[in-house]
PDB file of C-alpha atoms in Angstrom:
ATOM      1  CA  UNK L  24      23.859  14.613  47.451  1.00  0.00           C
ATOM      2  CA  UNK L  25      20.306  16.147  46.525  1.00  0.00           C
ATOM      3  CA  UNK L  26      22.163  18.183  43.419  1.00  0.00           C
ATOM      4  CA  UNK L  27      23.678  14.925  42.080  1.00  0.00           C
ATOM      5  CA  UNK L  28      20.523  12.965  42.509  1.00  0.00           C
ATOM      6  CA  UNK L  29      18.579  15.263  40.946  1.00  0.00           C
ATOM      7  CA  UNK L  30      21.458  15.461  38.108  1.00  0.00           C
ATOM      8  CA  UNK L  31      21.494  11.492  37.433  1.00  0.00           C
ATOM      9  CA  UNK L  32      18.031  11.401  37.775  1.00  0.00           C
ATOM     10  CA  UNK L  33      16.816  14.424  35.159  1.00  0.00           C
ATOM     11  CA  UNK L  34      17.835  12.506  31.984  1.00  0.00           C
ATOM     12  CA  UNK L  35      15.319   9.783  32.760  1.00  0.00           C
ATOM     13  CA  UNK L  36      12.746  12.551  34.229  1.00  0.00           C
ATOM     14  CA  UNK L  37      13.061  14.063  30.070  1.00  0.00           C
ATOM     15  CA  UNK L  38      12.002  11.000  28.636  1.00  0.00           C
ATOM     16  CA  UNK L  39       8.439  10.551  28.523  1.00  0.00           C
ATOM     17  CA  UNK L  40       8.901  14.354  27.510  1.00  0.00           C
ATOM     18  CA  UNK L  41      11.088  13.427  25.020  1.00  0.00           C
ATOM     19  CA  UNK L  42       8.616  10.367  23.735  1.00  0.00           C
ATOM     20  CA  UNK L  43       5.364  12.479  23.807  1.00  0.00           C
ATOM     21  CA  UNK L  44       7.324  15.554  21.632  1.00  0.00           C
ATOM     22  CA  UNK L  45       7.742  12.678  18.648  1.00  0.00           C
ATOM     23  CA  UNK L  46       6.167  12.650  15.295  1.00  0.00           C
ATOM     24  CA  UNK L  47       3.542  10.080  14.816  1.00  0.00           C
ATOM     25  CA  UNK L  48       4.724   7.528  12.232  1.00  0.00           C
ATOM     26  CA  UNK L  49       2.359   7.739   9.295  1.00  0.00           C
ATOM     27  CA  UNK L  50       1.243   5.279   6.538  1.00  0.00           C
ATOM     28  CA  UNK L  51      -1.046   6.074   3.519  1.00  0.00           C
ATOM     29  CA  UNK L  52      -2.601   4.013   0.607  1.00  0.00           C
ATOM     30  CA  UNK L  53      -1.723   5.941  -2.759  1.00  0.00           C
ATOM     31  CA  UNK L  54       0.457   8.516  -4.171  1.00  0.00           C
ATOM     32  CA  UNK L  55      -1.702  11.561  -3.989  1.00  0.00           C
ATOM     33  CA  UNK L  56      -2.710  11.125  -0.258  1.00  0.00           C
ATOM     34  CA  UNK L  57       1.505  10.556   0.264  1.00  0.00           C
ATOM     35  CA  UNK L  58       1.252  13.927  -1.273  1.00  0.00           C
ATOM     36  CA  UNK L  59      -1.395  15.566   0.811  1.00  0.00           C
ATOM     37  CA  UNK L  60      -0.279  13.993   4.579  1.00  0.00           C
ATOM     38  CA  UNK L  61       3.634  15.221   2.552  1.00  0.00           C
ATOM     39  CA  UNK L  62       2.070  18.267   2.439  1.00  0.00           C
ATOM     40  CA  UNK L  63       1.111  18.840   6.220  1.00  0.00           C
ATOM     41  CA  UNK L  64       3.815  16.777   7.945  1.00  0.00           C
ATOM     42  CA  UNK L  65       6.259  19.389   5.921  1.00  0.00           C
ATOM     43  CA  UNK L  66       9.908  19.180   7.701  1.00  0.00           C
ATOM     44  CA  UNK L  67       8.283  17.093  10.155  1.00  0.00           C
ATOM     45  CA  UNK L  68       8.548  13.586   8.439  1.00  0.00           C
ATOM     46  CA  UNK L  69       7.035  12.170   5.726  1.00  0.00           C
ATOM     47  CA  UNK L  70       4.779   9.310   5.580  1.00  0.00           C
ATOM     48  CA  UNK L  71       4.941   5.575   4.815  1.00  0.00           C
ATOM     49  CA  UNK L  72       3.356   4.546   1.111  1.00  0.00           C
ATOM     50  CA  UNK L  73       1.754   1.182   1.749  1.00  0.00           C
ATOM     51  CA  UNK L  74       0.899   0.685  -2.356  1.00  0.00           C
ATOM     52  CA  UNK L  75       3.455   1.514  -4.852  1.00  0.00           C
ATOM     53  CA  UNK L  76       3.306   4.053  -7.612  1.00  0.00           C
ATOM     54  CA  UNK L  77       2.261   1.794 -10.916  1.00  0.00           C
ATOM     55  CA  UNK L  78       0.196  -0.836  -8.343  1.00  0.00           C
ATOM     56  CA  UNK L  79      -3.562  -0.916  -8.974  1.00  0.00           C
ATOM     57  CA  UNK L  80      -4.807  -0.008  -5.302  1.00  0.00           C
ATOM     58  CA  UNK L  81      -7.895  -2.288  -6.107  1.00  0.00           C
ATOM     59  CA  UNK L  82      -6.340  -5.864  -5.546  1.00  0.00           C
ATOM     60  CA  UNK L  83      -2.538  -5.758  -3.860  1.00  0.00           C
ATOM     61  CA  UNK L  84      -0.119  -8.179  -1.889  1.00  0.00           C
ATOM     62  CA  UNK L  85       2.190  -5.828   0.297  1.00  0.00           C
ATOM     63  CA  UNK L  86       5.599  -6.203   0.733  1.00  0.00           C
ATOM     64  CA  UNK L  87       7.163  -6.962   4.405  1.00  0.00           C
ATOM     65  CA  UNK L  88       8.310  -3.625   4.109  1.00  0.00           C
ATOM     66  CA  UNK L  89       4.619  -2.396   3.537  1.00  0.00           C
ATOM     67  CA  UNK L  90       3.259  -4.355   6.210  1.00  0.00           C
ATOM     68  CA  UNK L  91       5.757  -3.663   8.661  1.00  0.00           C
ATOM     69  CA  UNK L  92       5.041   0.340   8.079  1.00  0.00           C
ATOM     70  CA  UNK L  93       1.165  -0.626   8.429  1.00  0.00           C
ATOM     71  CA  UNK L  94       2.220  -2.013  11.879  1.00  0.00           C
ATOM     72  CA  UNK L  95       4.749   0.459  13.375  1.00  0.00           C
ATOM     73  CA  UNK L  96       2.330   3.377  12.260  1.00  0.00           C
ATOM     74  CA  UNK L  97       0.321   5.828  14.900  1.00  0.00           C
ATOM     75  CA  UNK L  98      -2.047   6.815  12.025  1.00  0.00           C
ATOM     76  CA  UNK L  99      -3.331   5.336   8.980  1.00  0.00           C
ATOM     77  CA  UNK L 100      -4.848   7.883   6.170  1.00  0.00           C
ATOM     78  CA  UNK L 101      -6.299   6.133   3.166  1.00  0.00           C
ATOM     79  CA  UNK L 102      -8.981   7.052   0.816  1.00  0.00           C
ATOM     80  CA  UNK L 103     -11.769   4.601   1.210  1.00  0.00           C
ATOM     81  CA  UNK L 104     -12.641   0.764   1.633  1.00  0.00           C
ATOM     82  CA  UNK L 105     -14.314   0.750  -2.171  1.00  0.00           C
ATOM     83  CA  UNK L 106     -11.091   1.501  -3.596  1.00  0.00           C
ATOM     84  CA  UNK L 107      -8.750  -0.849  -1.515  1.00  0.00           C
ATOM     85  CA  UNK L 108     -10.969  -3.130  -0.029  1.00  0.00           C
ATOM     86  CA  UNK L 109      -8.151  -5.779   0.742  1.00  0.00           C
ATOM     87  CA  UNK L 110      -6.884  -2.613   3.041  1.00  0.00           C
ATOM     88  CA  UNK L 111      -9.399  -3.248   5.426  1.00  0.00           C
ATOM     89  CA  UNK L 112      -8.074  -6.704   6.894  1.00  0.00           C
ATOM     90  CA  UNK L 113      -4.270  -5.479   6.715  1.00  0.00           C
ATOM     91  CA  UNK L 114      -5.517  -2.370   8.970  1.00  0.00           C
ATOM     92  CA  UNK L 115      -7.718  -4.590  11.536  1.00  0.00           C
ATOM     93  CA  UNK L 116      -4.704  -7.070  11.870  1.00  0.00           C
ATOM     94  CA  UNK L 117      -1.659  -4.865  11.912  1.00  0.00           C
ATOM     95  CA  UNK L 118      -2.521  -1.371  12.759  1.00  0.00           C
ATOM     96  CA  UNK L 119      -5.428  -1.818  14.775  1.00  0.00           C
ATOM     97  CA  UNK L 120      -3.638   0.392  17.921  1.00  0.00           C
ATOM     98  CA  UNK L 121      -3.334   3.041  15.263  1.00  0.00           C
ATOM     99  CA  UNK L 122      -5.881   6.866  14.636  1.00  0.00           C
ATOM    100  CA  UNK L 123      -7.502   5.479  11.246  1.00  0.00           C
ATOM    101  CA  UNK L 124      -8.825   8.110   8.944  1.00  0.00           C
ATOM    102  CA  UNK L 125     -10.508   7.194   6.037  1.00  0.00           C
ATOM    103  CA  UNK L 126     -10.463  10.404   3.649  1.00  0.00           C
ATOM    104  CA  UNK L 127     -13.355  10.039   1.534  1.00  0.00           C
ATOM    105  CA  UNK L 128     -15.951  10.204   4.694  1.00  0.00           C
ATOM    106  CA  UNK L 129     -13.935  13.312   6.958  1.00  0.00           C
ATOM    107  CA  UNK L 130     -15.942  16.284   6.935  1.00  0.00           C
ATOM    108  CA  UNK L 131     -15.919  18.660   3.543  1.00  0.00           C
ATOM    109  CA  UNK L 132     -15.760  15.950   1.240  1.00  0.00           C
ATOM    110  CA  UNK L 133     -18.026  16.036  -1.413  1.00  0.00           C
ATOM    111  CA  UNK L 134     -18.998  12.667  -2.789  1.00  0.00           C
ATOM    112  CA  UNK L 135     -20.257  11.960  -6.284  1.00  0.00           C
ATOM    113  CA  UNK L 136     -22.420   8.251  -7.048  1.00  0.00           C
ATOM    114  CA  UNK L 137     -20.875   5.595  -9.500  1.00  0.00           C
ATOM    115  CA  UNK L 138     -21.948   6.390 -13.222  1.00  0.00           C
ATOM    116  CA  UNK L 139     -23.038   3.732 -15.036  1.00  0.00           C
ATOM    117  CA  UNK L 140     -22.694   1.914 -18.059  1.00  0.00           C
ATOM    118  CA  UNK L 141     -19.785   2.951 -20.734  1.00  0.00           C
ATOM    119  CA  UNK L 142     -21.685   5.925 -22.019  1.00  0.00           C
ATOM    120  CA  UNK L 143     -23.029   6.574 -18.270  1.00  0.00           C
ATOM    121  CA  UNK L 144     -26.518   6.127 -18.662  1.00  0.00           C
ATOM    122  CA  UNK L 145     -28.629   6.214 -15.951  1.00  0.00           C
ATOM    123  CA  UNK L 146     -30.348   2.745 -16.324  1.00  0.00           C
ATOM    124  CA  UNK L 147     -27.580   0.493 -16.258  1.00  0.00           C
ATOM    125  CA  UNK L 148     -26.544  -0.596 -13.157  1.00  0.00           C
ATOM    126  CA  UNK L 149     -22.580  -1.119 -13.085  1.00  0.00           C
ATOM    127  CA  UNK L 150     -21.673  -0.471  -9.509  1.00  0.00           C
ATOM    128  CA  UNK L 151     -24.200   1.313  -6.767  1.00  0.00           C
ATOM    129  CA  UNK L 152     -22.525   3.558  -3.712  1.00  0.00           C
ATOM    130  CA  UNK L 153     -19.984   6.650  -4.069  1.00  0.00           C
ATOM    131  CA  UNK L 154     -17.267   7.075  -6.224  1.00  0.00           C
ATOM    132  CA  UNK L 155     -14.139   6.582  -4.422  1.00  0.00           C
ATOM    133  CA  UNK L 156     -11.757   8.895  -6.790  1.00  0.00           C
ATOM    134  CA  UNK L 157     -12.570  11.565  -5.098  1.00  0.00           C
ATOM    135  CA  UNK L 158      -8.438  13.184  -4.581  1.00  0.00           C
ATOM    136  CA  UNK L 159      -9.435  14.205  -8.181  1.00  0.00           C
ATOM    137  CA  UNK L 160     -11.382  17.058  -7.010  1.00  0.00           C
ATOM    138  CA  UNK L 161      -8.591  19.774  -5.537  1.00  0.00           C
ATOM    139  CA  UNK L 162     -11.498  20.975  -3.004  1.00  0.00           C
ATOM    140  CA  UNK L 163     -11.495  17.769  -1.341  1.00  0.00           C
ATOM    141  CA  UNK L 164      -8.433  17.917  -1.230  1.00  0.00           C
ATOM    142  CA  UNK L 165      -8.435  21.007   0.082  1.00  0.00           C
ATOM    143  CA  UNK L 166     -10.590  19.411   3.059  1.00  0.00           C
ATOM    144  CA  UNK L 167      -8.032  16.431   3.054  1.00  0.00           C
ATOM    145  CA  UNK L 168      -5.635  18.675   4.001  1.00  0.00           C
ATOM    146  CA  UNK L 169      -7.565  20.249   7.466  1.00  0.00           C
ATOM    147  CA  UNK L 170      -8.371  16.340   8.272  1.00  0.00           C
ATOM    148  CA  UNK L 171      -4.841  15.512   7.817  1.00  0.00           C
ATOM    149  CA  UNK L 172      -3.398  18.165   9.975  1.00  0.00           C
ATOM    150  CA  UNK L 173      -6.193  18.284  12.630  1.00  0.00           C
ATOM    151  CA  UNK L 174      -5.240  14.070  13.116  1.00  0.00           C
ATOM    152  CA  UNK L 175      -2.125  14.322  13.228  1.00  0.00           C
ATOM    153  CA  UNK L 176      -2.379  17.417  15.662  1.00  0.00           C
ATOM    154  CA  UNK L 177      -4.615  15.535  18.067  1.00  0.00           C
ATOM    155  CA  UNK L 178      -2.196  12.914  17.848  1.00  0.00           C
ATOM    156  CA  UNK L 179       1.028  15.031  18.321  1.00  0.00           C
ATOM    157  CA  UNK L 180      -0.005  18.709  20.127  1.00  0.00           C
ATOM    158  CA  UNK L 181       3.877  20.009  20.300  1.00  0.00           C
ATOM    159  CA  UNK L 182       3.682  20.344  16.988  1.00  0.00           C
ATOM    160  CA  UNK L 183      -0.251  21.039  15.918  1.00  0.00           C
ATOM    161  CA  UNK L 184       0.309  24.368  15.099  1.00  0.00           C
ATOM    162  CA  UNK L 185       2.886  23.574  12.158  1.00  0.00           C
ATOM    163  CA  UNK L 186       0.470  21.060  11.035  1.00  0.00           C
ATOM    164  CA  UNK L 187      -2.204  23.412  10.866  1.00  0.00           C
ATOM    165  CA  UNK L 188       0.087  26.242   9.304  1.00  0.00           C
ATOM    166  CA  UNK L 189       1.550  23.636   6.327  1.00  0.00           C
ATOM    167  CA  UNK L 190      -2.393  22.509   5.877  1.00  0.00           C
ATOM    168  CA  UNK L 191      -3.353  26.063   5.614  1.00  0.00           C
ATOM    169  CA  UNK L 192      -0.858  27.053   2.831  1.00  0.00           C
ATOM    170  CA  UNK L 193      -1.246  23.670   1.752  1.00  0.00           C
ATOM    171  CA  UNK L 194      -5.184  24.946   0.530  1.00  0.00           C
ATOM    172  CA  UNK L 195      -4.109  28.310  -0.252  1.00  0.00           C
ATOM    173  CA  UNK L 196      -1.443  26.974  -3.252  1.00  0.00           C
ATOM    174  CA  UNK L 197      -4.861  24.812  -4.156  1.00  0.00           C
ATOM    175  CA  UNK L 198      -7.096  27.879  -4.474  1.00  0.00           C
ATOM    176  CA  UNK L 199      -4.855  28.951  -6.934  1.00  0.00           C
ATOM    177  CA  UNK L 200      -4.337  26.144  -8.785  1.00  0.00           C
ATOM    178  CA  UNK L 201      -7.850  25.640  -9.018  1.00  0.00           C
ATOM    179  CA  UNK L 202      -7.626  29.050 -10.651  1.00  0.00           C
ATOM    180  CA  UNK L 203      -5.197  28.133 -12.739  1.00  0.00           C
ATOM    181  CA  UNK L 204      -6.356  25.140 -14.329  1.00  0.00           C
ATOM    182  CA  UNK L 205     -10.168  26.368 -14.803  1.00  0.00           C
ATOM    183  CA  UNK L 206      -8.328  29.526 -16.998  1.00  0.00           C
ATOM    184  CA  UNK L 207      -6.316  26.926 -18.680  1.00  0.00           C
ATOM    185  CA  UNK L 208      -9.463  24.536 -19.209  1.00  0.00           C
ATOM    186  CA  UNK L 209     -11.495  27.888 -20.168  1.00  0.00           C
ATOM    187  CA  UNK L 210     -11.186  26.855 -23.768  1.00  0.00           C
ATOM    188  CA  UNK L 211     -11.407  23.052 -23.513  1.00  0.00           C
ATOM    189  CA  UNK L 212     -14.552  23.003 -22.441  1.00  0.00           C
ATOM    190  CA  UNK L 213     -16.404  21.424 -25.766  1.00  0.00           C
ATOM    191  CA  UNK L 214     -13.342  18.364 -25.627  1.00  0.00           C
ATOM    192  CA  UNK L 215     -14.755  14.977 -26.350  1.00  0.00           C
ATOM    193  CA  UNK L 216     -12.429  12.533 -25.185  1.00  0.00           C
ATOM    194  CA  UNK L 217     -13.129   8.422 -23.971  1.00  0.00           C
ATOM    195  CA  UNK L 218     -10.854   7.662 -20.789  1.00  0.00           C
ATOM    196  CA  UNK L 219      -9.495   4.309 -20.126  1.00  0.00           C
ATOM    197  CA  UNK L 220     -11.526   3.575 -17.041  1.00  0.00           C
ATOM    198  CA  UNK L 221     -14.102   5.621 -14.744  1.00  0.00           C
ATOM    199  CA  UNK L 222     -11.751   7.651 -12.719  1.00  0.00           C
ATOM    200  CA  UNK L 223     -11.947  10.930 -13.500  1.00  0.00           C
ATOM    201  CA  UNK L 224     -15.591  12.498 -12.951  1.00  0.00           C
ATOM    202  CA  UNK L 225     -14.392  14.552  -9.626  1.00  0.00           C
ATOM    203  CA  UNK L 226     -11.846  16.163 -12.167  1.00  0.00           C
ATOM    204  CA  UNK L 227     -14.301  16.734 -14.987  1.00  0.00           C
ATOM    205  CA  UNK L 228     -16.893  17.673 -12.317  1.00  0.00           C
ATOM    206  CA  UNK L 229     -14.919  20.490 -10.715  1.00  0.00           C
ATOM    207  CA  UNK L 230     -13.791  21.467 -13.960  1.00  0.00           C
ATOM    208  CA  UNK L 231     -16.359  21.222 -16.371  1.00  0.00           C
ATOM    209  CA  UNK L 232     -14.573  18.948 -19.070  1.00  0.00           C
ATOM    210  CA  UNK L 233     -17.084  15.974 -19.072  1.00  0.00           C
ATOM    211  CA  UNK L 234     -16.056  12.826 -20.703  1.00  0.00           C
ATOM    212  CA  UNK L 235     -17.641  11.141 -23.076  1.00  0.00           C
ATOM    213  CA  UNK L 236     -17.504   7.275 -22.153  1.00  0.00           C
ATOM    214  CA  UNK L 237     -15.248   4.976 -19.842  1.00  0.00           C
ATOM    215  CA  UNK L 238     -13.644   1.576 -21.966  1.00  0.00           C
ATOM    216  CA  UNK L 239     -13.447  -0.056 -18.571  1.00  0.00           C
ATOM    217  CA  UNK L 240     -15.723  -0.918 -15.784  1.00  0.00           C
ATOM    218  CA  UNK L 241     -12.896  -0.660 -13.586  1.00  0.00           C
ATOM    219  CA  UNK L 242      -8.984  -0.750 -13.580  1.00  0.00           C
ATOM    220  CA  UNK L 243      -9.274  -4.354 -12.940  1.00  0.00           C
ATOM    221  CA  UNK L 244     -11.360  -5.483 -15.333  1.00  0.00           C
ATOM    222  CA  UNK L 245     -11.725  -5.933 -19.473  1.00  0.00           C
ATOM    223  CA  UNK L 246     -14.868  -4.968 -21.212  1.00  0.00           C
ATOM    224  CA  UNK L 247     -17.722  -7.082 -22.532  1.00  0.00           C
ATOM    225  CA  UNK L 248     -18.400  -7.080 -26.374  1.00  0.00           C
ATOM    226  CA  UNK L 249     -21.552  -5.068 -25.671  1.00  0.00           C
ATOM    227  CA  UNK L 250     -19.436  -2.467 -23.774  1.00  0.00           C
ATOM    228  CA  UNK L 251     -16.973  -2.295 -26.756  1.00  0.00           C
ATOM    229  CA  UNK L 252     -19.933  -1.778 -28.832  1.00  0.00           C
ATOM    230  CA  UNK L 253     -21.755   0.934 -26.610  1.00  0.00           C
ATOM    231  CA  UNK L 254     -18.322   3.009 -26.848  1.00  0.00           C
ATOM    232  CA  UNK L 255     -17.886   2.652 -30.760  1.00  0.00           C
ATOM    233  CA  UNK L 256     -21.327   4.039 -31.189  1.00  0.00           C
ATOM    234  CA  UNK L 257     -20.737   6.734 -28.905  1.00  0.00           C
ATOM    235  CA  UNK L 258     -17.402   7.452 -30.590  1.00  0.00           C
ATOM    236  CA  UNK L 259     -19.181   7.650 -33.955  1.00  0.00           C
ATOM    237  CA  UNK L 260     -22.572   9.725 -32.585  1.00  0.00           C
ATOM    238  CA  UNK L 261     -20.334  12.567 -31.021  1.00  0.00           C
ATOM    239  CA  UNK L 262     -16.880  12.506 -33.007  1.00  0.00           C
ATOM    240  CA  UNK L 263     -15.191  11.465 -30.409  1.00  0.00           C
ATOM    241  CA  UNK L 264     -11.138  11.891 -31.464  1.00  0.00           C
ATOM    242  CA  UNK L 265      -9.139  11.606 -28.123  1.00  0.00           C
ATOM    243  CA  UNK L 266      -9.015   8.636 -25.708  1.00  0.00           C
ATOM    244  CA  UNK L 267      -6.894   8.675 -22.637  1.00  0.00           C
ATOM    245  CA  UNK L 268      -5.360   5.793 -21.746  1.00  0.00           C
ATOM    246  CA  UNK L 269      -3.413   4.914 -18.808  1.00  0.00           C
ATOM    247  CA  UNK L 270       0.678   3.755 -18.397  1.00  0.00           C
ATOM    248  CA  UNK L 271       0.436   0.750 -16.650  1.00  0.00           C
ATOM    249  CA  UNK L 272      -2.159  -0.757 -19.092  1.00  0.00           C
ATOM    250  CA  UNK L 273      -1.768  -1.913 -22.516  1.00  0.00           C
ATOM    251  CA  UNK L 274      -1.946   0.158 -25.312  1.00  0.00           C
ATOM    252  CA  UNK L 275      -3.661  -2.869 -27.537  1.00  0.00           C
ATOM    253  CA  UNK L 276      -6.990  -2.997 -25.504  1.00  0.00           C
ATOM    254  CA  UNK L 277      -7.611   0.798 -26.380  1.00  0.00           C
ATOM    255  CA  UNK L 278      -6.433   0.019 -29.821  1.00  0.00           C
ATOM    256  CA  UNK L 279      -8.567  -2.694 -30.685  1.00  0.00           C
ATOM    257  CA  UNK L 280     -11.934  -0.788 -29.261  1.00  0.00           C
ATOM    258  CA  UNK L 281     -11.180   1.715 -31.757  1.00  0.00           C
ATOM    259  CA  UNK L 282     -10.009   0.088 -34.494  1.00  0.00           C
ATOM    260  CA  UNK L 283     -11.869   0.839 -37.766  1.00  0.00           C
ATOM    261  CA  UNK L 284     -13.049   4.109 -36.047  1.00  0.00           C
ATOM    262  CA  UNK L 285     -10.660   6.441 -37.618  1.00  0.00           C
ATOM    263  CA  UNK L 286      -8.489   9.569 -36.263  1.00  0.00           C
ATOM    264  CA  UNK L 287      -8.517   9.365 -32.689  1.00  0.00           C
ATOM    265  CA  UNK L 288      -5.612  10.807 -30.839  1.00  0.00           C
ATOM    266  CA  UNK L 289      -4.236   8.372 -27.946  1.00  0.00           C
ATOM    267  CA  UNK L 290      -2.916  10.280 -24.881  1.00  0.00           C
ATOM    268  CA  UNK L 291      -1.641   8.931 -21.469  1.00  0.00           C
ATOM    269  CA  UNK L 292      -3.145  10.338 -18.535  1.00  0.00           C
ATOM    270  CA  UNK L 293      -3.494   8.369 -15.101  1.00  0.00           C
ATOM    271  CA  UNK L 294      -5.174   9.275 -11.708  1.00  0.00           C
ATOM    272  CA  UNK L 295      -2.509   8.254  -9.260  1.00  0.00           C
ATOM    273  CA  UNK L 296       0.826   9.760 -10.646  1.00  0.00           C
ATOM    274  CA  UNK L 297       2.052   6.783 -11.279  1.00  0.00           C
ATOM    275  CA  UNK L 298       5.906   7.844 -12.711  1.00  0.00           C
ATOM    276  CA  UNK L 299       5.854  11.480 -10.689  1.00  0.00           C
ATOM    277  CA  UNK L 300       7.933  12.323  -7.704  1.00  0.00           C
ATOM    278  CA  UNK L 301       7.034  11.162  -4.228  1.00  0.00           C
ATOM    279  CA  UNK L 302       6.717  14.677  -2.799  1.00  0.00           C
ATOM    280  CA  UNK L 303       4.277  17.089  -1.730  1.00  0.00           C
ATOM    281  CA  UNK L 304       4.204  18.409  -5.639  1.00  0.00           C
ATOM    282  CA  UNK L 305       2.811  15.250  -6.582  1.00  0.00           C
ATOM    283  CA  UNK L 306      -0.484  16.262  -6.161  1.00  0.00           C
ATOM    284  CA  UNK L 307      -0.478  19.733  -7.833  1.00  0.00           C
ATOM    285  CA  UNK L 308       1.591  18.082 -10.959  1.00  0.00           C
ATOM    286  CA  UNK L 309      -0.946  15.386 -11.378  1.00  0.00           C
ATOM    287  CA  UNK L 310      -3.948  17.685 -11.911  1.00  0.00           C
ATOM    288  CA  UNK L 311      -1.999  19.833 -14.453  1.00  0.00           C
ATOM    289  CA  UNK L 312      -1.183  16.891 -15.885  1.00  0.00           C
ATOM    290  CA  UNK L 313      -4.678  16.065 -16.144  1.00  0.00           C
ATOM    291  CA  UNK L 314      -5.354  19.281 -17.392  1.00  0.00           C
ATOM    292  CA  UNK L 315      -2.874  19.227 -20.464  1.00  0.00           C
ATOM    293  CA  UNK L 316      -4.694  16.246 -21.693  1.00  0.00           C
ATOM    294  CA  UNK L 317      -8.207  17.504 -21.983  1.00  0.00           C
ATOM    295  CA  UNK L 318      -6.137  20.836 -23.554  1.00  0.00           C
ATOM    296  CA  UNK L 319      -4.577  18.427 -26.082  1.00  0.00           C
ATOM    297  CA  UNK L 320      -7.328  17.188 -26.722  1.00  0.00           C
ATOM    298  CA  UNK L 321      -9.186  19.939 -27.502  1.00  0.00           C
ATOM    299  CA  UNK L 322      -6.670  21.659 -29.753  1.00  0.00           C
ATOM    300  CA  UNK L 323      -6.051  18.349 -31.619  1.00  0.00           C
ATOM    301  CA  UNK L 324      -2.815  18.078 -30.345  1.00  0.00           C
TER     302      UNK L 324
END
């Protein structure tokens, strides 16, 4: 009788075994940190997107879909409150049971201030605080990655280890990227080149490819006459002949800033990935793709 208890009674015994050995649900804000947590959770799972590719993360409505991920998740990873501020409700409300990590302020991270004005002045005062873009910079993502993995490892020990292992080869294919793009960019350094908005000074940072001016305050917002005027002159002053502009925005605002200005070369670059694959090589393609602008730009391609 004691060997058939013990028999009926060992499946239920398993259970909270069973329960404790599964992989936390996930949900992340953009693209690249889908990429990143991707990256870590390897054959593991993959995480929940929250914003979808082509969205502006600034100002967005989820989906039930969305929201119900938000809810069922066991960790949230997103990159900061100053880029999705409407996040902050949605987490409080629907995931507040849930290991929050908000990228940007984990350990490693280097953070670079707002620049201001559309020539980046230092006396204008656009926006004050830190620069939430920072997924442009492969070393903090490089960090990302050891956040990601020591979360999710806290959250899930049976399987720590692998997290740890992905993360680490996860930075190692980063080193040498890093290597690879600063050889590429070896020759691009003297580019002069206006981007669409100001998005990109963790890339130009790391790599030293500074632009030259942003069009935009922001992703979310049109610029002022004066603005238009600032960038024109700049344009003129330093022979400015590229100007990135971004997919999901209209061609005819970058158009009309230059018009009359003569010879600049319009390429499409954008910091989220917006039409790449939702996989852990999304993050890797997007700085090469990054890359091959400023090296367009520079050969006059």
């Amino acid at each position: 009788m004691n060997t058939l208890l013990r028999s009926l009674c060992l499946p239920w015994l398993l259970v909270p075994a069973l329960a404790a050995a599964e992989v936390p649900a996930v949900a992340v804000d953009i693209p690249p940190v889908h990429s990143l947590v991707d990256r870590v959770m390897g054959e593991l799972g993959s995480p929940d997107l929250v914003i979808q590719p082509g969205a502006s993360p600034h100002g967005y409505a989820m989906r039930p879909s969305e929201a119900e991920a938000l809810a069922h998740a066991d960790a949230v990873f997103w990159v900061s409150d100053a880029l999705t501020p409407w996040l902050a409700g949605a987490r409080e409300s629907l995931a507040d049971e849930a290991l929050q990590v908000a990228l940007m302020e984990t350990a490693g991270t280097r953070q670079l201030a707002y620049r201001h004005g559309a020539t980046f002045e230092a006396h204008a005062h656009d926006h004050e605080g830190v620069d939430p873009h920072g997924w442009l910079d492969p070393v903090n993502a490089q960090a990302w990655l050891e956040a990601i993995a020591k979360s999710l490892g806290d959250l899930d020990p049976a399987n720590a280890d692998a997290y740890r292992r992905n993360a680490s080869q996860g930075q190692a294919e980063l080193e040498t990227l890093i290597d690879e793009l600063n050889e590429r960019l070896a020759d691009a350094r003297d580019a002069r080149f206006i981007v669409f908005h100001d998005a990109y000074q963790y890339f130009e940072n790391r790599f030293d490819v500074p632009a030259v001016g942003a069009i935009s305050l922001g992703d979310a917002s049109d610029p002022s006459p004066a603005r238009i005027r600032a960038i024109q002159d700049r344009v003129a002053e330093f022979g400015v002949k590229c100007v990135f502009r971004e997919p999901q925005f209209s061609p005819a605002l970058v158009e009309s800033v230059f018009e009359g200005t003569g010879g600049e070369t319009s390429l499409v670059i954008d910091p989220l990935g917006v039409d790449l694959p939702l996989d852990a090589e999304l993050y890797p393609q997007l700085l090469r793709r990054l890359a091959d602008g400023v090296v367009r730009c520079a050969s006059g391609a």
